[in-house]
Coordinates of C-alpha atoms and ligand atoms in Angstrom, one line a residue:
M181 CA -2.3 17.9 -36.2
P182 CA -5.2 18.9 -33.9
K183 CA -5.2 22.4 -32.6
D184 CA -6.3 21.3 -29.1
F185 CA -5.4 18.8 -26.5
V186 CA -8.9 17.8 -25.3
C187 CA -9.0 14.0 -25.9
L188 CA -6.1 11.6 -26.5
A189 CA -8.0 9.8 -29.2
D190 CA -8.0 12.9 -31.3
W191 CA -4.2 12.6 -31.7
P192 CA -2.2 10.3 -34.0
A193 CA -0.2 7.8 -32.0
Q194 CA 3.1 9.0 -33.5
E195 CA 2.4 12.5 -32.2
L196 CA 1.8 11.2 -28.7
W197 CA 5.0 9.1 -28.8
A198 CA 6.9 12.2 -29.9
M199 CA 5.5 14.2 -27.0
L200 CA 6.5 11.4 -24.6
D201 CA 10.0 11.3 -26.0
R202 CA 10.2 15.1 -25.6
A203 CA 8.9 14.9 -22.1
R204 CA 11.7 12.4 -21.2
E205 CA 14.3 14.7 -22.9
L206 CA 12.9 17.8 -21.0
K207 CA 13.2 15.8 -17.7
Q208 CA 16.8 14.9 -18.5
L209 CA 17.7 18.5 -19.5
D210 CA 16.1 19.8 -16.3
R211 CA 18.1 17.4 -14.2
A212 CA 21.2 18.7 -16.0
G213 CA 20.2 22.3 -15.1
Q214 CA 19.0 23.2 -18.6
R215 CA 15.6 24.7 -19.4
P216 CA 15.1 25.5 -23.1
Q217 CA 13.4 28.8 -23.6
T218 CA 11.1 27.5 -26.3
L219 CA 8.0 29.5 -25.3
Q220 CA 9.7 32.9 -24.6
G221 CA 7.1 35.6 -24.4
C222 CA 4.1 33.2 -24.6
A223 CA 1.2 33.5 -22.2
L224 CA -1.1 30.7 -21.0
A225 CA -4.5 31.4 -19.4
M226 CA -5.7 28.8 -16.9
F227 CA -9.4 28.4 -16.0
F228 CA -10.3 26.1 -13.1
E229 CA -13.9 25.4 -12.1
K230 CA -12.6 22.8 -9.7
P231 CA -9.8 22.7 -7.2
S232 CA -6.3 21.8 -8.3
L233 CA -2.8 21.5 -6.9
R234 CA -0.8 19.5 -9.5
T235 CA -2.4 20.7 -12.7
H236 CA -2.3 24.4 -11.6
V237 CA 1.3 24.3 -10.3
T238 CA 2.8 22.2 -13.1
F239 CA 1.2 24.3 -15.9
E240 CA 2.3 27.5 -14.3
A241 CA 5.8 26.3 -13.4
G242 CA 6.1 24.7 -16.8
M243 CA 5.3 27.9 -18.6
T244 CA 7.8 29.8 -16.5
Q245 CA 10.5 27.2 -17.1
L246 CA 9.9 27.4 -20.9
G247 CA 10.3 31.2 -20.8
G248 CA 6.6 32.2 -20.8
N249 CA 4.0 32.9 -18.1
A250 CA 0.6 31.8 -16.9
I251 CA -2.5 33.7 -15.8
L252 CA -4.9 32.0 -13.4
L253 CA -8.6 32.7 -14.0
R254 CA -11.1 31.9 -11.3
P255 CA -14.6 30.8 -12.4
E256 CA -16.3 33.6 -10.4
Q257 CA -14.2 36.1 -12.2
V258 CA -15.0 34.8 -15.7
G259 CA -18.6 33.6 -15.2
I260 CA -18.9 31.2 -18.1
G261 CA -22.6 30.7 -18.7
T262 CA -23.6 33.5 -16.4
R263 CA -21.5 36.6 -17.3
E264 CA -20.8 35.4 -20.9
S265 CA -20.8 32.3 -23.0
A266 CA -17.9 29.8 -23.3
A267 CA -17.6 30.8 -26.9
D268 CA -17.3 34.6 -26.1
V269 CA -14.7 33.9 -23.4
A270 CA -12.7 31.8 -25.9
R271 CA -12.9 34.4 -28.6
N272 CA -11.6 37.1 -26.3
L273 CA -8.8 35.1 -24.8
S274 CA -7.7 34.2 -28.3
R275 CA -6.9 37.9 -28.9
W276 CA -4.6 38.1 -25.8
V277 CA -2.9 34.8 -25.0
D278 CA -1.3 31.9 -26.8
G279 CA -3.1 29.0 -25.1
L280 CA -5.8 28.1 -22.6
V281 CA -5.9 25.3 -20.0
A282 CA -9.5 24.6 -18.8
R283 CA -10.7 22.3 -15.9
T284 CA -14.5 22.1 -16.0
F285 CA -17.2 19.9 -14.7
S286 CA -18.9 19.4 -18.0
H287 CA -16.7 18.2 -20.9
T288 CA -18.9 20.1 -23.3
V289 CA -17.6 23.4 -21.9
V290 CA -14.0 22.5 -22.8
E291 CA -15.3 21.4 -26.3
E292 CA -17.1 24.7 -26.7
L293 CA -14.0 26.7 -25.6
A294 CA -11.9 24.7 -28.1
E295 CA -14.4 25.1 -30.9
A296 CA -14.6 28.9 -30.6
A297 CA -10.9 29.6 -29.7
T298 CA -8.3 30.2 -32.3
I299 CA -5.7 29.4 -29.8
P300 CA -4.9 25.8 -28.5
V301 CA -7.2 24.7 -25.7
I302 CA -5.8 22.0 -23.3
N303 CA -8.1 19.9 -21.2
G304 CA -7.0 20.2 -17.5
L305 CA -9.7 17.6 -16.4
T306 CA -13.4 17.3 -17.0
D307 CA -15.9 14.8 -15.7
L308 CA -15.2 12.8 -18.8
L309 CA -11.4 12.9 -19.4
H310 CA -8.0 13.8 -17.9
P311 CA -5.6 13.5 -20.9
C312 CA -2.6 15.4 -19.5
Q313 CA -2.5 13.1 -16.4
V314 CA -2.3 10.1 -18.7
M315 CA 0.6 11.5 -20.7
A316 CA 2.5 11.9 -17.3
D317 CA 1.3 8.4 -16.3
F318 CA 2.7 6.8 -19.5
Q319 CA 6.0 8.7 -19.1
T320 CA 6.1 7.3 -15.5
V321 CA 5.3 3.7 -16.6
A322 CA 8.0 3.9 -19.3
E323 CA 10.6 4.8 -16.7
R324 CA 10.0 1.3 -15.1
V325 CA 8.7 -1.0 -17.9
P326 CA 8.8 -0.6 -21.7
L327 CA 5.4 0.9 -22.3
K328 CA 4.5 -1.5 -25.1
D329 CA 5.2 -4.5 -22.8
A330 CA 3.5 -3.1 -19.6
A331 CA 0.3 -4.8 -18.4
I332 CA -1.6 -2.0 -16.7
A333 CA -4.5 -2.7 -14.4
Y334 CA -6.9 0.1 -13.4
V335 CA -9.0 -0.7 -10.4
G336 CA -12.0 1.4 -9.1
D337 CA -14.4 3.9 -10.6
G338 CA -15.0 3.9 -14.3
F339 CA -14.8 7.7 -14.5
N340 CA -12.5 10.3 -16.0
M341 CA -9.2 8.6 -15.2
A342 CA -10.4 5.3 -16.4
H343 CA -11.7 6.9 -19.6
S344 CA -8.4 8.7 -20.5
L345 CA -6.3 5.6 -19.7
M346 CA -8.6 3.6 -22.0
L347 CA -8.3 6.1 -24.9
G348 CA -4.5 6.5 -24.3
A349 CA -3.8 2.8 -24.2
A350 CA -6.1 2.2 -27.2
T351 CA -4.4 4.8 -29.3
L352 CA -0.8 3.7 -28.4
G353 CA -1.5 0.0 -28.6
L354 CA -0.9 -0.9 -24.9
E355 CA -2.4 -3.4 -22.5
L356 CA -5.0 -2.1 -20.0
R357 CA -7.3 -4.2 -17.8
V358 CA -10.1 -2.2 -16.2
A359 CA -11.9 -3.6 -13.1
T360 CA -14.9 -1.6 -11.9
P361 CA -18.2 -2.5 -10.2
T362 CA -21.0 -3.1 -12.7
S363 CA -22.8 0.1 -11.5
H364 CA -19.7 2.2 -12.2
R365 CA -18.4 0.8 -15.5
P366 CA -16.7 3.2 -17.9
S367 CA -19.0 5.1 -20.3
P368 CA -20.1 2.7 -23.1
R369 CA -19.4 5.5 -25.6
I370 CA -15.8 5.8 -24.5
R371 CA -15.4 2.0 -24.4
K372 CA -16.7 1.7 -27.9
R373 CA -14.3 4.3 -29.1
A374 CA -11.4 2.6 -27.3
E375 CA -12.3 -0.8 -28.7
A376 CA -12.4 0.7 -32.2
L377 CA -9.0 2.3 -31.8
A378 CA -7.6 -0.9 -30.2
A379 CA -8.7 -2.9 -33.3
A380 CA -6.3 -0.7 -35.3
S381 CA -3.5 -0.3 -32.8
G382 CA -3.3 -3.8 -31.4
A383 CA -4.1 -2.6 -27.9
R384 CA -5.2 -5.3 -25.5
L385 CA -8.1 -4.0 -23.5
G386 CA -9.8 -6.2 -20.8
W387 CA -13.0 -5.6 -18.7
S388 CA -13.8 -7.2 -15.4
E389 CA -15.6 -6.7 -12.1
D390 CA -13.0 -8.6 -10.2
P391 CA -10.0 -6.6 -9.1
R392 CA -8.0 -9.7 -8.3
E393 CA -8.4 -11.0 -11.9
A394 CA -7.4 -7.6 -13.3
V395 CA -4.2 -7.2 -11.3
A396 CA -3.0 -10.8 -11.6
G397 CA 0.6 -10.7 -12.7
C398 CA 0.4 -7.1 -14.0
D399 CA 3.2 -4.6 -14.0
I400 CA 1.1 -1.6 -12.9
V401 CA -1.8 -1.3 -10.5
Y402 CA -3.5 2.1 -11.0
T403 CA -6.3 3.5 -8.9
D404 CA -8.2 6.8 -8.4
V405 CA -10.5 8.2 -5.8
W406 CA -14.0 6.6 -5.4
T407 CA -15.5 10.1 -4.9
S408 CA -14.4 12.5 -7.6
M409 CA -14.7 16.3 -7.3
G410 CA -18.3 17.2 -7.4
Q411 CA -19.6 13.8 -6.1
E412 CA -19.1 14.5 -2.4
E413 CA -22.7 14.0 -1.6
E414 CA -22.4 10.3 -2.7
S415 CA -19.3 9.7 -0.7
A416 CA -20.8 7.4 2.0
R417 CA -22.5 5.2 -0.5
R418 CA -19.5 5.0 -2.7
R419 CA -17.2 4.0 0.2
Q420 CA -19.5 1.0 0.7
L421 CA -19.9 0.1 -2.9
F422 CA -16.2 0.3 -3.8
A423 CA -14.8 -1.3 -0.7
P424 CA -13.8 -4.6 -2.5
Y425 CA -11.7 -2.5 -4.9
Q426 CA -9.3 -1.1 -2.4
V427 CA -5.7 -1.2 -3.4
N428 CA -4.1 -2.8 -0.3
A429 CA -1.4 -5.4 0.5
A430 CA -3.9 -8.3 0.0
L431 CA -4.7 -7.2 -3.5
L432 CA -1.1 -6.6 -4.4
A433 CA -0.2 -10.1 -3.2
G434 CA -1.6 -11.1 -6.6
A435 CA 0.7 -8.8 -8.5
P436 CA 4.1 -9.3 -6.8
D437 CA 6.1 -7.3 -9.4
A438 CA 3.6 -4.4 -9.8
W439 CA 4.3 -0.7 -9.3
V440 CA 1.5 1.3 -7.8
M441 CA 0.1 4.4 -9.4
H442 CA -2.5 7.0 -8.4
C443 CA -3.2 10.4 -10.1
L444 CA -3.6 12.0 -6.6
P445 CA -5.1 13.5 -4.5
A446 CA -5.6 10.2 -2.7
H447 CA -8.3 9.6 -0.2
R448 CA -6.1 7.6 2.2
G449 CA -7.8 4.6 3.7
E450 CA -10.5 4.5 1.0
E451 CA -9.2 3.5 -2.5
I452 CA -5.7 2.9 -1.2
T453 CA -4.1 2.2 2.1
D454 CA -1.3 4.3 3.6
E455 CA 0.9 1.3 3.6
V456 CA 0.6 0.9 -0.2
L457 CA 0.6 4.6 -1.0
D458 CA 3.7 5.3 1.0
G459 CA 5.3 1.9 0.3
E460 CA 8.3 0.9 -1.8
R461 CA 6.2 0.0 -4.9
S462 CA 4.4 3.4 -5.0
I463 CA 5.6 5.6 -7.8
V464 CA 2.9 8.3 -7.3
L465 CA 5.4 11.1 -6.7
D466 CA 7.2 10.3 -10.0
Q467 CA 3.8 10.6 -11.7
A468 CA 3.2 13.9 -10.0
E469 CA 6.6 15.2 -11.0
N470 CA 6.1 14.0 -14.6
R471 CA 3.0 16.2 -14.9
L472 CA 5.5 19.0 -15.2
H473 CA 7.7 17.4 -17.9
A474 CA 4.8 15.9 -19.9
Q475 CA 2.9 19.1 -20.0
K476 CA 6.0 21.1 -21.0
A477 CA 6.1 18.8 -24.0
I478 CA 2.4 19.3 -24.7
L479 CA 2.8 23.1 -24.4
E480 CA 5.8 23.2 -26.7
R481 CA 3.9 21.1 -29.3
L482 CA 0.7 23.2 -29.2
L483 CA 2.0 26.7 -28.5
G484 CA 5.6 26.5 -29.9
P485 CA 6.8 27.9 -33.2
E486 CA 6.8 24.5 -35.0
R487 CA 3.2 23.8 -34.4
Ligands
CP276 N1 -3.9 14.7 -10.5 C1 -4.4 16.0 -10.6 O1 -4.9 16.4 -11.6 O2 -4.2 16.7 -9.5 P1 -4.9 18.1 -9.2 O3 -6.4 17.9 -9.1 O4 -4.3 18.6 -7.9 O5 -4.6 19.1 -10.3
NVA277 N1 -11.3 11.4 -10.6 C1 -10.7 12.5 -9.9 C2 -9.4 12.8 -10.5 C3 -8.6 13.9 -9.8 C4 -7.3 14.2 -10.5 C5 -11.6 13.7 -9.9 O1 -12.2 13.9 -11.0 O2 -11.8 14.3 -8.9

């Protein structure tokens, strides 16, 4: 089993399925007022170079609920690359705490932290990937449609969310149709890796520039912001470019049975309309809730005694 949770494709499918089962169980236990103290006395450091609501709160609350605690590190405090190297930060943290969650711009920084750390490192989002989000997303899909049968359409920017959905779907053998403008297709390297995994897992991956084609008859319509954290200067151009990819009532007319998903935060009126985000088919708050349960399962698997 890998030490770290940096990229879904590093993990064997059966391990990911087991984590999803445990996430479902932890949610049921929580509903019944039970919180197993499986990480009693454990400490998790959390390093965020970018803003966060969901990832920060769910990791911190998750650690508390499992009997441990979390320590928030701010980039100006730690100074990776200015005060000391990622490797030196990782080596020090490894002597004090049981795990590290890191959200960075560059994916390489998370890889460097993982390489040098002797403790598990969990990717809390990079410009390349957001694997914890996808575990919560798959848990959320499975609450509505058997995951293996679900046709998932991703519409919008071929960026970190698209990449992690691709690798997650490819590893687990799911159906994912990705619709992006030609100028913002997913990384060819990630696509190649996903296609190689799909050949072994039986995943059905589809690529398109046409959002209507991608969502036709699907079970899930998934979107993400057009301007991700760090891209704010491109915002006006992106609003123009991605306009045909908005998830709105007209697009959903072609997917009458679909649930709507978004990792949040949403830029209301850009990639998704208020009407859809707040509508009856939106399951975005279930996704946000499941960050907690899915990450508790990840934390148990990586930091727990049976790792
Ligand atoms: N979806 C997500 O990762 O949210 P935050 O950026 O608020 O953590
Ligand atoms: N693509 C978005 C995801 C936020 C959870 C970003 O990177 O800002």
